[in-house]
Coordinates of C-alpha atoms in Angstrom, one line a residue:
Chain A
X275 CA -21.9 -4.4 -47.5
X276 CA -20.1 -2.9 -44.6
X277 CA -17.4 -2.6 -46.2
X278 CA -19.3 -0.7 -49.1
X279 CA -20.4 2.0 -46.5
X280 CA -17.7 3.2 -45.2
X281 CA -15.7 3.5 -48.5
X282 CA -18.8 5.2 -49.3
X283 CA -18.3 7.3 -46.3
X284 CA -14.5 8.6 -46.8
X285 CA -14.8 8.9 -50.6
X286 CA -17.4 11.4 -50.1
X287 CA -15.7 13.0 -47.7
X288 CA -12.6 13.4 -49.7
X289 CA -14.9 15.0 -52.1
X290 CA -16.4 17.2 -50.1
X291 CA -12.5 18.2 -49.3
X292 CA -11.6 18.3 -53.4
X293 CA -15.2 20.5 -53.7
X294 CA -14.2 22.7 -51.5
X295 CA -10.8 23.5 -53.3
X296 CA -13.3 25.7 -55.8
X297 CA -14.2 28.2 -53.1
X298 CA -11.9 28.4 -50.9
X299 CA -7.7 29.7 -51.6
X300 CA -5.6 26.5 -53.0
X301 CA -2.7 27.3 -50.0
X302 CA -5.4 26.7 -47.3
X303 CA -6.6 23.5 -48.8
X304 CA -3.4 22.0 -49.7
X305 CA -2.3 22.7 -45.9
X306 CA -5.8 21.2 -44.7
X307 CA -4.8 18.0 -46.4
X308 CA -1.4 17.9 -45.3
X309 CA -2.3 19.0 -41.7
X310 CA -5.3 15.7 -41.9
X311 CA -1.8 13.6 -42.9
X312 CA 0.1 15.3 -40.0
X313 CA -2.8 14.6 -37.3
X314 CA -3.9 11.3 -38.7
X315 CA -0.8 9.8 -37.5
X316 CA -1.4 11.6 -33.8
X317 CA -5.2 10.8 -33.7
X318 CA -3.6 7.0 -33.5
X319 CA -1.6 7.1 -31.3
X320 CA -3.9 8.9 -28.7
X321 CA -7.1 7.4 -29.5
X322 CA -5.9 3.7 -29.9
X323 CA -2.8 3.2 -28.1
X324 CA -3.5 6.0 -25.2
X325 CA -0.3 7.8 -25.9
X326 CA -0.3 11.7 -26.0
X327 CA 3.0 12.9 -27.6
X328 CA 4.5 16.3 -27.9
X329 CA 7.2 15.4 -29.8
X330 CA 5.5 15.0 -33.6
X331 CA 7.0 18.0 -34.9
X332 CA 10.7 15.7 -34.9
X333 CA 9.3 13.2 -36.3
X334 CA 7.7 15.6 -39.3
X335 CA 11.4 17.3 -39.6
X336 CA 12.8 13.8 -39.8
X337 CA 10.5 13.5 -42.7
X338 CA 10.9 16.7 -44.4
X339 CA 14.8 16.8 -43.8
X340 CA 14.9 13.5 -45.2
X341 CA 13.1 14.3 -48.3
X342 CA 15.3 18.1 -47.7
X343 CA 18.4 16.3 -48.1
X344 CA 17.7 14.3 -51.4
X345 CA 16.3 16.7 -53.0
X346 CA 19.0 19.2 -52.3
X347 CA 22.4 17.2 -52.5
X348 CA 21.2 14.4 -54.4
X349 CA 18.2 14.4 -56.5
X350 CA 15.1 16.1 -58.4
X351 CA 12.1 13.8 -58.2
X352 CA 9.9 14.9 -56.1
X353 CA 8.4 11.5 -55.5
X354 CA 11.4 9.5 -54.6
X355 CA 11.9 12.4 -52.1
X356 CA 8.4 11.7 -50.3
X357 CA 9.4 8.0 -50.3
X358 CA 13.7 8.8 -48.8
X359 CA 11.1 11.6 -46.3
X360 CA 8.8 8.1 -45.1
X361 CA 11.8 5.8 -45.5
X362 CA 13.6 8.7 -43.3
X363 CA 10.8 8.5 -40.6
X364 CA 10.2 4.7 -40.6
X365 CA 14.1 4.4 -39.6
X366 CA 13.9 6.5 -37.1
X367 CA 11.1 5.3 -35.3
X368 CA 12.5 1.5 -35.6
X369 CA 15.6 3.4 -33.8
X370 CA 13.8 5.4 -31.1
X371 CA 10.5 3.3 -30.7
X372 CA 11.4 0.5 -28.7
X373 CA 13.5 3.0 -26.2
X374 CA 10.6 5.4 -26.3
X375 CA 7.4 2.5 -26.1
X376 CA 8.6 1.4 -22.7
X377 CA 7.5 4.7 -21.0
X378 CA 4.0 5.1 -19.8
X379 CA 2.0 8.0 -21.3
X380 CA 3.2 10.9 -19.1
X381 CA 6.5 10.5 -19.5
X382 CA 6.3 9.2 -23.1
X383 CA 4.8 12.6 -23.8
X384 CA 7.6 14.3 -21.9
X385 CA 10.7 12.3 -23.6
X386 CA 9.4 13.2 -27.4
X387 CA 9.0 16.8 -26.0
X388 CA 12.8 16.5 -25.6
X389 CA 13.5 14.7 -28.7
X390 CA 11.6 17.8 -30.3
X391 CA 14.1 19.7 -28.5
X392 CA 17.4 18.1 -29.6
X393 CA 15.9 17.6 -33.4
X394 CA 15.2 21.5 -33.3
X395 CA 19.0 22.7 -32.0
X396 CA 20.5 20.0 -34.2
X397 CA 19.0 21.1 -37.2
X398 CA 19.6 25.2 -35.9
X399 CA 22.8 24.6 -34.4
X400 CA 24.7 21.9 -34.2
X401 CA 24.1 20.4 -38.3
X402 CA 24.1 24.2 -39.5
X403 CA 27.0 22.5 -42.3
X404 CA 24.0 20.4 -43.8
X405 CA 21.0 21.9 -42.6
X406 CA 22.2 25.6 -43.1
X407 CA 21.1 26.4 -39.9
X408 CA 18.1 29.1 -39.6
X409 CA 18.2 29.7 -43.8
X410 CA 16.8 26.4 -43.9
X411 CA 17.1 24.3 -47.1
X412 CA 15.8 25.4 -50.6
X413 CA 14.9 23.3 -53.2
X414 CA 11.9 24.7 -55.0
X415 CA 13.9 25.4 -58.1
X416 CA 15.5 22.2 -58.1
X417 CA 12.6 19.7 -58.1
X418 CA 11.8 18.6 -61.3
X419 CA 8.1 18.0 -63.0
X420 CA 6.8 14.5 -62.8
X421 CA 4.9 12.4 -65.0
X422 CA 0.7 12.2 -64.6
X423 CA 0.7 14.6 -61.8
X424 CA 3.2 17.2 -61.8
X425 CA 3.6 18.3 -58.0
X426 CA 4.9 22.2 -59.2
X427 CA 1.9 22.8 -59.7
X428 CA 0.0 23.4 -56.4
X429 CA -3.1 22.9 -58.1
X430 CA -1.9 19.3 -59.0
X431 CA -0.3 18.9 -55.9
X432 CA -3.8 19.4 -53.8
X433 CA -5.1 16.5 -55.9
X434 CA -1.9 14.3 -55.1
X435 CA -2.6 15.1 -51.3
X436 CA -6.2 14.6 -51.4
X437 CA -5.4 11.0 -53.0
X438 CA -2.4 10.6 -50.3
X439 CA -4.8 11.6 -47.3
X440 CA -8.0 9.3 -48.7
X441 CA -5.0 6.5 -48.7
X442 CA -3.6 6.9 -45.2
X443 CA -7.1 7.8 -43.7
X444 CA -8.5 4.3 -45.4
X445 CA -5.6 2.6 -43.7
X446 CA -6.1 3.8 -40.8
X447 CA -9.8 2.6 -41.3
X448 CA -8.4 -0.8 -41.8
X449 CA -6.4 -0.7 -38.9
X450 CA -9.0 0.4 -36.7
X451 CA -11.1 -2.5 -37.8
X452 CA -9.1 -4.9 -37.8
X453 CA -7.6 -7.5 -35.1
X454 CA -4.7 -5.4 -34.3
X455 CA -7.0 -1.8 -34.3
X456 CA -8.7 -4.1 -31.2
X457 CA -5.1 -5.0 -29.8
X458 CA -4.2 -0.8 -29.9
X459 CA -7.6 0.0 -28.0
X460 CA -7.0 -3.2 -25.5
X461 CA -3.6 -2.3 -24.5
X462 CA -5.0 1.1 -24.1
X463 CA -7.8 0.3 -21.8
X464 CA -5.7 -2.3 -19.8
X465 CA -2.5 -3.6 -20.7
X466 CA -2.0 -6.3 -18.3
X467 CA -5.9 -8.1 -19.2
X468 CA -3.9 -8.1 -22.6
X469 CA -1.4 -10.2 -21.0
X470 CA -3.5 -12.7 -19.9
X471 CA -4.7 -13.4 -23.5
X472 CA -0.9 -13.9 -24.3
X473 CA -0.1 -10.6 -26.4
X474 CA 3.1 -9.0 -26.0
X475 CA 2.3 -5.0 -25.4
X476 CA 5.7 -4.4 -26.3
X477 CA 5.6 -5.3 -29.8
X478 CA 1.3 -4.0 -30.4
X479 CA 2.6 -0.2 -28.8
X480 CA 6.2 -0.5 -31.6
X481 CA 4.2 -1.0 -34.0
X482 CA 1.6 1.3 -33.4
X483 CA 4.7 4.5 -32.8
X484 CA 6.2 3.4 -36.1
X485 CA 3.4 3.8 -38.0
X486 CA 1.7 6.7 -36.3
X487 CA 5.7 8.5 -37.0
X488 CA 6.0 7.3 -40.4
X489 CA 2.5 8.9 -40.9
X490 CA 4.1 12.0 -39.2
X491 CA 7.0 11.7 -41.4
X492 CA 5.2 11.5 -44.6
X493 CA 3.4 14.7 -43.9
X494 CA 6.7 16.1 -43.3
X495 CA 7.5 15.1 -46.7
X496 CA 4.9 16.6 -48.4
X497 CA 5.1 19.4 -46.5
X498 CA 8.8 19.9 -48.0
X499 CA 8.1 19.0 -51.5
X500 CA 5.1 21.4 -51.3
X501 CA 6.6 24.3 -50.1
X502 CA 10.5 23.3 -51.8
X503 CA 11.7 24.6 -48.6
X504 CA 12.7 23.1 -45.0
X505 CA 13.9 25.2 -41.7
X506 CA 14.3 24.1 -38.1
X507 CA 11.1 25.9 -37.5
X508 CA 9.8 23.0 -38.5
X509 CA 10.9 21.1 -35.3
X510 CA 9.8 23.8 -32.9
X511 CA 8.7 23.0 -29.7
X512 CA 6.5 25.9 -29.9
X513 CA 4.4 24.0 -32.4
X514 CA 4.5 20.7 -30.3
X515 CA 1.2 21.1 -29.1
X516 CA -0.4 21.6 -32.3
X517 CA -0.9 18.2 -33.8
X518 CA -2.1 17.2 -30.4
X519 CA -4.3 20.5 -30.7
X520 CA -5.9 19.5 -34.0
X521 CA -6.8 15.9 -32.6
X522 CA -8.7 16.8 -29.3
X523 CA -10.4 19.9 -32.0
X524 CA -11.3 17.0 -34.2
X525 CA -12.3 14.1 -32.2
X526 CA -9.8 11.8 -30.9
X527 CA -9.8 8.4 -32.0
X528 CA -12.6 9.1 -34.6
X529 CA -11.9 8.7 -38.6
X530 CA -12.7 11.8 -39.6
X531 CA -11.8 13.8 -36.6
X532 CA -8.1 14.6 -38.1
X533 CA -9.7 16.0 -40.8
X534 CA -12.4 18.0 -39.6
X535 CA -10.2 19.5 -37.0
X536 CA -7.1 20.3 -39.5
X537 CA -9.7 22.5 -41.3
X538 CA -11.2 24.2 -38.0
X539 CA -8.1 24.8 -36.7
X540 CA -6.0 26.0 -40.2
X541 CA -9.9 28.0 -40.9
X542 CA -9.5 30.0 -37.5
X543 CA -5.6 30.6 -37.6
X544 CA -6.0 32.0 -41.2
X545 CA -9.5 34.3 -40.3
X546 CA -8.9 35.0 -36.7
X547 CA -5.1 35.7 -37.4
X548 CA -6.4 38.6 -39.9
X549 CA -8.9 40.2 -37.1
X550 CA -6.3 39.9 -34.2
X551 CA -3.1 39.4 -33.4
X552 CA -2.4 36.9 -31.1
X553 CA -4.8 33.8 -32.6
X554 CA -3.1 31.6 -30.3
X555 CA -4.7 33.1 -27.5
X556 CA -7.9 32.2 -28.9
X557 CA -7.4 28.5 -29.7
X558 CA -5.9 28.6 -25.9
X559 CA -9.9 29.2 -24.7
X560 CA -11.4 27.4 -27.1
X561 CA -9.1 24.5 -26.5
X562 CA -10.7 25.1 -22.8
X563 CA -13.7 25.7 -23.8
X564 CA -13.5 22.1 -25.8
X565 CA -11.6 20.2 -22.7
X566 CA -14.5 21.2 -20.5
X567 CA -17.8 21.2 -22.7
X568 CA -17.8 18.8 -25.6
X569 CA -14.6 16.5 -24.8
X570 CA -15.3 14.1 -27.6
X571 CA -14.3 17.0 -30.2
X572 CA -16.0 18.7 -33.1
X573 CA -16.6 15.6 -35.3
X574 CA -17.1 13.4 -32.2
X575 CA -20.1 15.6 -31.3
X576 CA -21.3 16.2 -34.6
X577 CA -21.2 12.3 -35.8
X578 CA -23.4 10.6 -33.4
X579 CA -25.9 13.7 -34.4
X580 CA -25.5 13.1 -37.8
X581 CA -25.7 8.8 -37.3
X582 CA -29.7 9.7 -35.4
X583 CA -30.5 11.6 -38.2
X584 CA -29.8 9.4 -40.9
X585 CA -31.1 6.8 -39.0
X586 CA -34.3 8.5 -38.2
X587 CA -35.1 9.1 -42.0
X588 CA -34.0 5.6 -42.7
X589 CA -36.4 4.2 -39.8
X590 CA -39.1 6.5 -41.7
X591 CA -38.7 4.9 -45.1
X592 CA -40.3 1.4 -44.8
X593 CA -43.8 3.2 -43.1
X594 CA -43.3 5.8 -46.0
X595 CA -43.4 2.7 -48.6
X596 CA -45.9 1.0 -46.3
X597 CA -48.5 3.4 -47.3
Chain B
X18 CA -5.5 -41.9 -17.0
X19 CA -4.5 -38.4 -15.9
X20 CA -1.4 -37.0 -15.5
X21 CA 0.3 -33.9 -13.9
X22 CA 0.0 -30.9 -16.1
X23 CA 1.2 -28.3 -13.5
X24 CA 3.5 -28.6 -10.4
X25 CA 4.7 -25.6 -8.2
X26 CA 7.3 -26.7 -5.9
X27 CA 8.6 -24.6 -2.8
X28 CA 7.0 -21.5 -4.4
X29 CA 7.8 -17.7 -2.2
X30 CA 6.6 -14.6 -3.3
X31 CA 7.2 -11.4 -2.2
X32 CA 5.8 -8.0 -3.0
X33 CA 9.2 -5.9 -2.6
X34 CA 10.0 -6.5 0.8
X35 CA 7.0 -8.4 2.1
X36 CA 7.0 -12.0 1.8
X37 CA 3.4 -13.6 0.5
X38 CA 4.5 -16.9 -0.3
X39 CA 6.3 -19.7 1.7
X40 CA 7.4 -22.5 0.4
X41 CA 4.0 -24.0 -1.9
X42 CA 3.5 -27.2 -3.2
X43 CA 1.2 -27.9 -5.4
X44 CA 0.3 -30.4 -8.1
X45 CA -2.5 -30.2 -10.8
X46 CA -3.5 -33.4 -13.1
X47 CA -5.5 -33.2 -16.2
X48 CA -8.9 -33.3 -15.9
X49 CA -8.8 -32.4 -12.2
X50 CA -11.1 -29.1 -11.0
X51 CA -8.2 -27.8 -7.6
X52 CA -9.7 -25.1 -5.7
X53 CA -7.7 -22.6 -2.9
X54 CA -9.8 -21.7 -0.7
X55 CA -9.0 -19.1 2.3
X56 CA -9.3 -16.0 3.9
X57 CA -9.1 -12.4 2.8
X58 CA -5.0 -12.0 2.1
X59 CA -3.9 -15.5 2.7
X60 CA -2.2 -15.1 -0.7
X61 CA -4.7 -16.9 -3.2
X62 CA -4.5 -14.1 -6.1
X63 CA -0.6 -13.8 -5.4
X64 CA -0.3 -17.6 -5.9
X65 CA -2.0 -17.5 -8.7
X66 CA -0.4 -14.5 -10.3
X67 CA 3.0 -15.9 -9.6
X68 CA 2.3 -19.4 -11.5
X69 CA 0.8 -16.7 -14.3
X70 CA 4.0 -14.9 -14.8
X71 CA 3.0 -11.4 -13.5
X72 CA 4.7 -11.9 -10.3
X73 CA 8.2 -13.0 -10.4
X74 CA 8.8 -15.4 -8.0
X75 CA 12.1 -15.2 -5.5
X76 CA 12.7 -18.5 -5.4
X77 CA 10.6 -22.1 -6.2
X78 CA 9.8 -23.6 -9.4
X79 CA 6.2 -23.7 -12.0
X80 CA 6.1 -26.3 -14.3
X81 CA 3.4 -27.2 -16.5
X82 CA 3.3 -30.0 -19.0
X83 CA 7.2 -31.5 -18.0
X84 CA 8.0 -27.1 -19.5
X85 CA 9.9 -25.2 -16.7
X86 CA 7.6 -21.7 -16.6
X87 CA 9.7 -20.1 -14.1
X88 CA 10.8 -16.4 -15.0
X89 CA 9.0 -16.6 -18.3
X90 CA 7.3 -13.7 -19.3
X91 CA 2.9 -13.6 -18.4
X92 CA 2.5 -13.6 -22.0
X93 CA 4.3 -16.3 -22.9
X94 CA 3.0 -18.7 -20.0
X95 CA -0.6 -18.0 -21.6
X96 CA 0.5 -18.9 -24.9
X97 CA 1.7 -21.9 -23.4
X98 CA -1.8 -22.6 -22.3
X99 CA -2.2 -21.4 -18.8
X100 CA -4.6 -18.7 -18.8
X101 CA -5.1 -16.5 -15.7
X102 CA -8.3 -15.5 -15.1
X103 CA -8.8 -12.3 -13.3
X104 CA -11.0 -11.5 -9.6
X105 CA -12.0 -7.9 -11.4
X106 CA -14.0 -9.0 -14.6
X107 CA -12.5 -6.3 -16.4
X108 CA -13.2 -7.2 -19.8
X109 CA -12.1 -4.6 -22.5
X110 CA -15.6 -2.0 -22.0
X111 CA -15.0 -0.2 -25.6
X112 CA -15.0 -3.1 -27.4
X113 CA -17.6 -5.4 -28.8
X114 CA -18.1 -8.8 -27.5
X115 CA -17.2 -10.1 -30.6
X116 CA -14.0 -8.2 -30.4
X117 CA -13.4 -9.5 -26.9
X118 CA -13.5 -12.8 -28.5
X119 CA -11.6 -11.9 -31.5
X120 CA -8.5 -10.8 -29.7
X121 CA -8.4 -14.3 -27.9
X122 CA -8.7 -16.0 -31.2
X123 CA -6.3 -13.9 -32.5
X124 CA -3.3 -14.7 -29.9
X125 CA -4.0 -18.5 -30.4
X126 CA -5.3 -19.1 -34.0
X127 CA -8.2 -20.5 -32.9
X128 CA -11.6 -19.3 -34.6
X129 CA -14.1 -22.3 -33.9
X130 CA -16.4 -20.2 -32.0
X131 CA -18.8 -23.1 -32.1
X132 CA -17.3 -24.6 -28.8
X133 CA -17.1 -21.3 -26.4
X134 CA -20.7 -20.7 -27.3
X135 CA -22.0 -24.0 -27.1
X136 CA -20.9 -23.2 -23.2
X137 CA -22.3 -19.9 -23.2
X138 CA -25.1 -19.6 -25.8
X139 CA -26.0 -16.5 -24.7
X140 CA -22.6 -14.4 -26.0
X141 CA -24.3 -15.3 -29.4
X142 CA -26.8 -12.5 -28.9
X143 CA -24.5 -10.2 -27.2
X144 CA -21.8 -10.1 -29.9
X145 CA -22.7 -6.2 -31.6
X146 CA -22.5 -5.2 -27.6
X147 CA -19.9 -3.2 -25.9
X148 CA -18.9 -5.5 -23.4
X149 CA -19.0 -2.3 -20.9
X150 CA -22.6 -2.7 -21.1
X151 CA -22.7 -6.7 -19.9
X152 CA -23.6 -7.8 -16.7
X153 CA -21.1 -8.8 -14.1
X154 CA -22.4 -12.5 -14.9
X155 CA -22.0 -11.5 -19.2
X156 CA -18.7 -10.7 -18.2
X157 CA -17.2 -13.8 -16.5
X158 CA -18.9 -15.9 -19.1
X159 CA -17.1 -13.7 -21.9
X160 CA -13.8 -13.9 -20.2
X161 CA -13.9 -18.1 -19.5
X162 CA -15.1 -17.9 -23.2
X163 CA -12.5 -15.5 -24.2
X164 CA -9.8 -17.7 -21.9
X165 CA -10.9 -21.1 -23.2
X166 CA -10.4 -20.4 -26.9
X167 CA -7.3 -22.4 -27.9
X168 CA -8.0 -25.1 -25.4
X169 CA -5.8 -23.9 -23.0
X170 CA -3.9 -26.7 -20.8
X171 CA -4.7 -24.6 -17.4
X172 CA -7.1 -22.2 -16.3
X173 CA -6.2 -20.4 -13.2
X174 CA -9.5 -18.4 -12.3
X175 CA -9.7 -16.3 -9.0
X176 CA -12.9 -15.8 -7.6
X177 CA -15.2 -16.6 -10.5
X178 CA -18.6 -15.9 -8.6
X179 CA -18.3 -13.3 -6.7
X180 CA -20.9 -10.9 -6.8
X181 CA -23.0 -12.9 -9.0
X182 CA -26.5 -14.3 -8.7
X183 CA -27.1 -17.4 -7.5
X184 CA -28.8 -18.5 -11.5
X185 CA -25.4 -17.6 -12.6
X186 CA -23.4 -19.5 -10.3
X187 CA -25.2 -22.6 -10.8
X188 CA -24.7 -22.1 -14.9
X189 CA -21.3 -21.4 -14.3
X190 CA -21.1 -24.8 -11.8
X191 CA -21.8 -26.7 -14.5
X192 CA -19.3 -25.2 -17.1
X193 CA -16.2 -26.0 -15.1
X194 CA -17.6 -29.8 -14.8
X195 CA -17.9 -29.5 -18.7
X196 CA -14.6 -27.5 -19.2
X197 CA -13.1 -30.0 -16.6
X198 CA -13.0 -32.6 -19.3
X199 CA -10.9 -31.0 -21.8
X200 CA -8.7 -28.8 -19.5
X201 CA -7.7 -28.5 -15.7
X202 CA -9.1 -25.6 -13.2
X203 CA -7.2 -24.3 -10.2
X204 CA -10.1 -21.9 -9.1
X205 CA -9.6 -19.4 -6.0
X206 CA -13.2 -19.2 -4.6
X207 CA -14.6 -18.2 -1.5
X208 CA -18.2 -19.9 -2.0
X209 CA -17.5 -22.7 -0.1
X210 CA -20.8 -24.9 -1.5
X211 CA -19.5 -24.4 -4.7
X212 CA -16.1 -25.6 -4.1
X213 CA -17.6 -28.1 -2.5
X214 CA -19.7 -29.5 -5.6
X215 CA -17.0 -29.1 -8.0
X216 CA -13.6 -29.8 -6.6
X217 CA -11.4 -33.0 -6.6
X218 CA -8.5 -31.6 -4.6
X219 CA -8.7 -28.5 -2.4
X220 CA -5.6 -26.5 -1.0
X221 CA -6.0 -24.3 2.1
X222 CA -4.6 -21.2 2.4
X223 CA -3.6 -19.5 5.2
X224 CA -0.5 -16.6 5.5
X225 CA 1.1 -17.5 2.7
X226 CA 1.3 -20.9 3.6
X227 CA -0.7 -24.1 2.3
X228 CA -1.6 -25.6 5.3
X229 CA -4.1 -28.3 4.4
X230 CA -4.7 -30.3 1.2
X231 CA -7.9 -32.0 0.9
X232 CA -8.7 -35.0 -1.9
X233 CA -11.5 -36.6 -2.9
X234 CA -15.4 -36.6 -1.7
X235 CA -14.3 -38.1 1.6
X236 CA -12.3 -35.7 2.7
X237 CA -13.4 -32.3 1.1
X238 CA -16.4 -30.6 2.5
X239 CA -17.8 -27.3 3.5
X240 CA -17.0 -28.1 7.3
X241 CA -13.6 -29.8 6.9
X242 CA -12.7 -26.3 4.8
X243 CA -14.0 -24.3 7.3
X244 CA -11.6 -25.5 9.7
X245 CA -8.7 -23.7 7.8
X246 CA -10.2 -20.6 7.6

């Protein structure tokens, strides 16, 4: 029955999202959903596992470079170039993560700062011979249609997304409910009371970084089939901040939090961008204003709201049907 | 017929330069309840922390069940069976009881819950609650609970009844006789009555050093322990 509800709960919410894709421009919603992908993976690792990291953007270039790469030198299905972008990511993170896991979170957010560093002049500088350097990679006209849902066709590629996202958010579901989900939030709260049960924090926080960067990656991947183009920009540590921006907007460590604040924070770059310049400056405050005010994040405010009042008219029902 | 399932043997422990431990001896049998008693610093917690693994000792031996535990990682000696049970009743606040308990089934694949709770009935109506929002007493009866799944071969438990009411330590007396049967107890506890009631062998601790061992009725009371104190 439980079960029931909140499968209930994300497939409406993913079609809210695929609703929403008849009023409002098909770029917007395709980055929404990609952007959910992108901070889903985030939202993990700081709500569960306690680790704020300012690195993501190399770890969504390792997946969009890996997809990059295929689909430039070697293939044209889009699809087997998502799964070489995950595959690309997953490596990666079975490379760096047990170097990286060790840290504790300050300096764990510092060391994938720098990786987002040394991804970002590799790809600009030092790989220019593969990457092409600032031109960045094109592949649009190379990536051939695909059976069922041909991902050319943005319109077709929102629905792939939206079924993508529903997937990796019900995961996540599943992960946050299950025995390991608890492991995460334990070794968060107090890693060595962990210990004493016999877990190894090692292994929980590995696995927790792969997946959370594979996530990362696969966004990356879809990011690069979606726009047929990849550039170092990608990797900029001038977008480090922003996955970490969306999650805090959202909600950390909530399910739809990733979600809700991919759309509140793509919604305000695309309308405030238009009315002024410098939209940056007014995330900035309202990242403040956020911090200080109402910490738990837009959905984290707005669900326990929504949870009274649903309970409320549920509580109403039976003296409603009594009379 | 019980046998030895733990022995520390010339035991030292130091925190970075300063020594805690000198040279302890101890020996724990099946089915035996040891306490430590002592003052404030004597080293209690340390000793118990080094035969748990989260202090490295500098020199001495822990064995447990004829199994040298020496230098093995803390998480490695609890799957082995000795569980250390912490002074701070820090149980994990944001989750559930039930989750609490899940996470200790989980490490040792145990998931008859009907044993735990026929100790502590009362984690049966607790089990949707954060366990931020139990009571100091809720929360050492979830960690024993949480500690004995898997029937561990040791508990170590420092300080079990501190701070709680005097109904709760008297519950809690009679769950170490109870869990006494199935699995030893070296208990650091400053309530000297209780020690009293409960313990076949008691160590005294005093800087670092074990300076009296006490066995048996005859010899172990609340006066004979206050000597060492």
């Amino acid at each position: 029955m439980n079960a029931l509800k909140w499968w209930w709960g994300i497939l409406l919410a993913f079609a809210l999202l695929g609703v929403s894709r008849t009023f409002l421009p098909l770029p917007f919603m395709n980055e929404v959903v990609i952007f959910s992908i992108y901070a889903m993976g985030c939202n993990f690792l700081i709500g569960r596992v306690g680790y704020i990291s300012f690195g993501q953007p190399a770890y969504l270039a390792f997946g969009a470079y890996a997809c990059a790469f295929y689909l430039f030198y070697f293939g044209t299905n889009p699809l087997v170039g998502i799964m070489v972008g995950v595959l690309g990511g997953l490596v990666v993170s079975l490379v760096i993560g047990p170097l990286f896991v060790r840290l504790r979170s300050d300096y764990f957010a510092m060391v994938n700062l720098a990786l987002a560093v040394i991804v970002f002049y590799l790809t600009q500088k030092v790989l220019v011979d593969i990457t092409k350097g600032d031109n960045g990679l094109w592949f649009m006209t190379r990536i051939t249609s695909t059976p069922g849902l041909d991902l050319t066709i943005p319109g077709q590629f929102f629905i792939f997304a939206l079924i993508v996202a529903l997937a990796v958010c019900a995961f996540y579901k599943y992960l946050d409910d299950s025995i390991y989900g608890a492991c995460c939030l334990a070794t968060k709260i107090n890693e060595n009371k962990l210990q004493f049960l016999g877990y190894d924090n090692f292994s929980i926080r590995l696995l927790a970084f792969v997946i959370a960067n594979t996530t990362t990656a696969l966004a990356g991947a879809m990011y690069a089939v979606y726009l047929g183009f990849v550039s170092p920009e990608m990797a900029s540590p001038s977008r480090a901040a922003d996955p970490v921006i969306v999650t805090l907007l959202g909600g950390v460590g909530t399910l739809f939090g990733p979600i809700v604040g991919a759309i509140a924070y793509t919604g305000m770059k695309d309308v405030i961008s238009k009315l002024i310049g410098n939209w940056e400056l007014f995330i900035g405050f309202l990242l403040v204003f956020i911090m200080l005010v109402a910490d738990q994040g837009i959905w984290g405010t707005l669900a326990p709201l929504l949870e009274k009042l649903l309970w409320r008219r549920k509580a109403t029902l039976p003296v409603a049907t009594k009379r | 017929m019980s046998r030895e399932i733990l022995s520390v043997r010339g035991l030292n422990a130091a925190y970075g330069e300063a020594k805690v431990l000198f040279d302890i001896d101890m020996s724990v049998a099946t089915g035996q309840i040891v306490a430590c008693v002592g003052r404030n610093g004597a080293g209690k917690t340390t000793l118990l922390k080094s035969i748990a693994g989260f202090l490295k000792p500098t020199s001495g031996s822990v064995i447990a069940d004829n199994t040298p535990l020496t230098g093995k990682k803390s998480y490695d000696i609890a799957k082995f069976g000795i569980k250390y049970i912490p002074q701070d009743k820090k149980v994990f606040f944001d989750l559930t009881v039930r989750e609490n308990l899940e996470l200790g089934s989980y490490a040792t694949k145990d998931y008859n819950w009907d044993r735990v709770l026929g100790f502590f009935p009362k984690l049966q109506l607790l089990m949707g609650r954060k366990a931020g929002y139990l009571s100091g007493g809720e929360r050492q009866m979830l960690m024993i609970a949480r500690a004995i799944l898997g029937s561990p071969k040791v508990l170590l438990i420092d300080e079990p009844t501190e701070g709680l009411a005097p109904g709760i330590v008297t519950q809690l007396r009679e769950t170490f006789r109870e869990l006494a049967r199935s699995t030893a107890l070296v208990i650091v506890e400053q309530n000297l009555p209780l020690v009293c009631a409960i313990a076949d062998k008691v160590y005294a601790v005093r800087d670092g050093r074990i300076v009296a061992e006490l066995v048996g009725p005859e010899e172990i009371s609340v006066a004979a322990c206050e000597r060492y104190l």
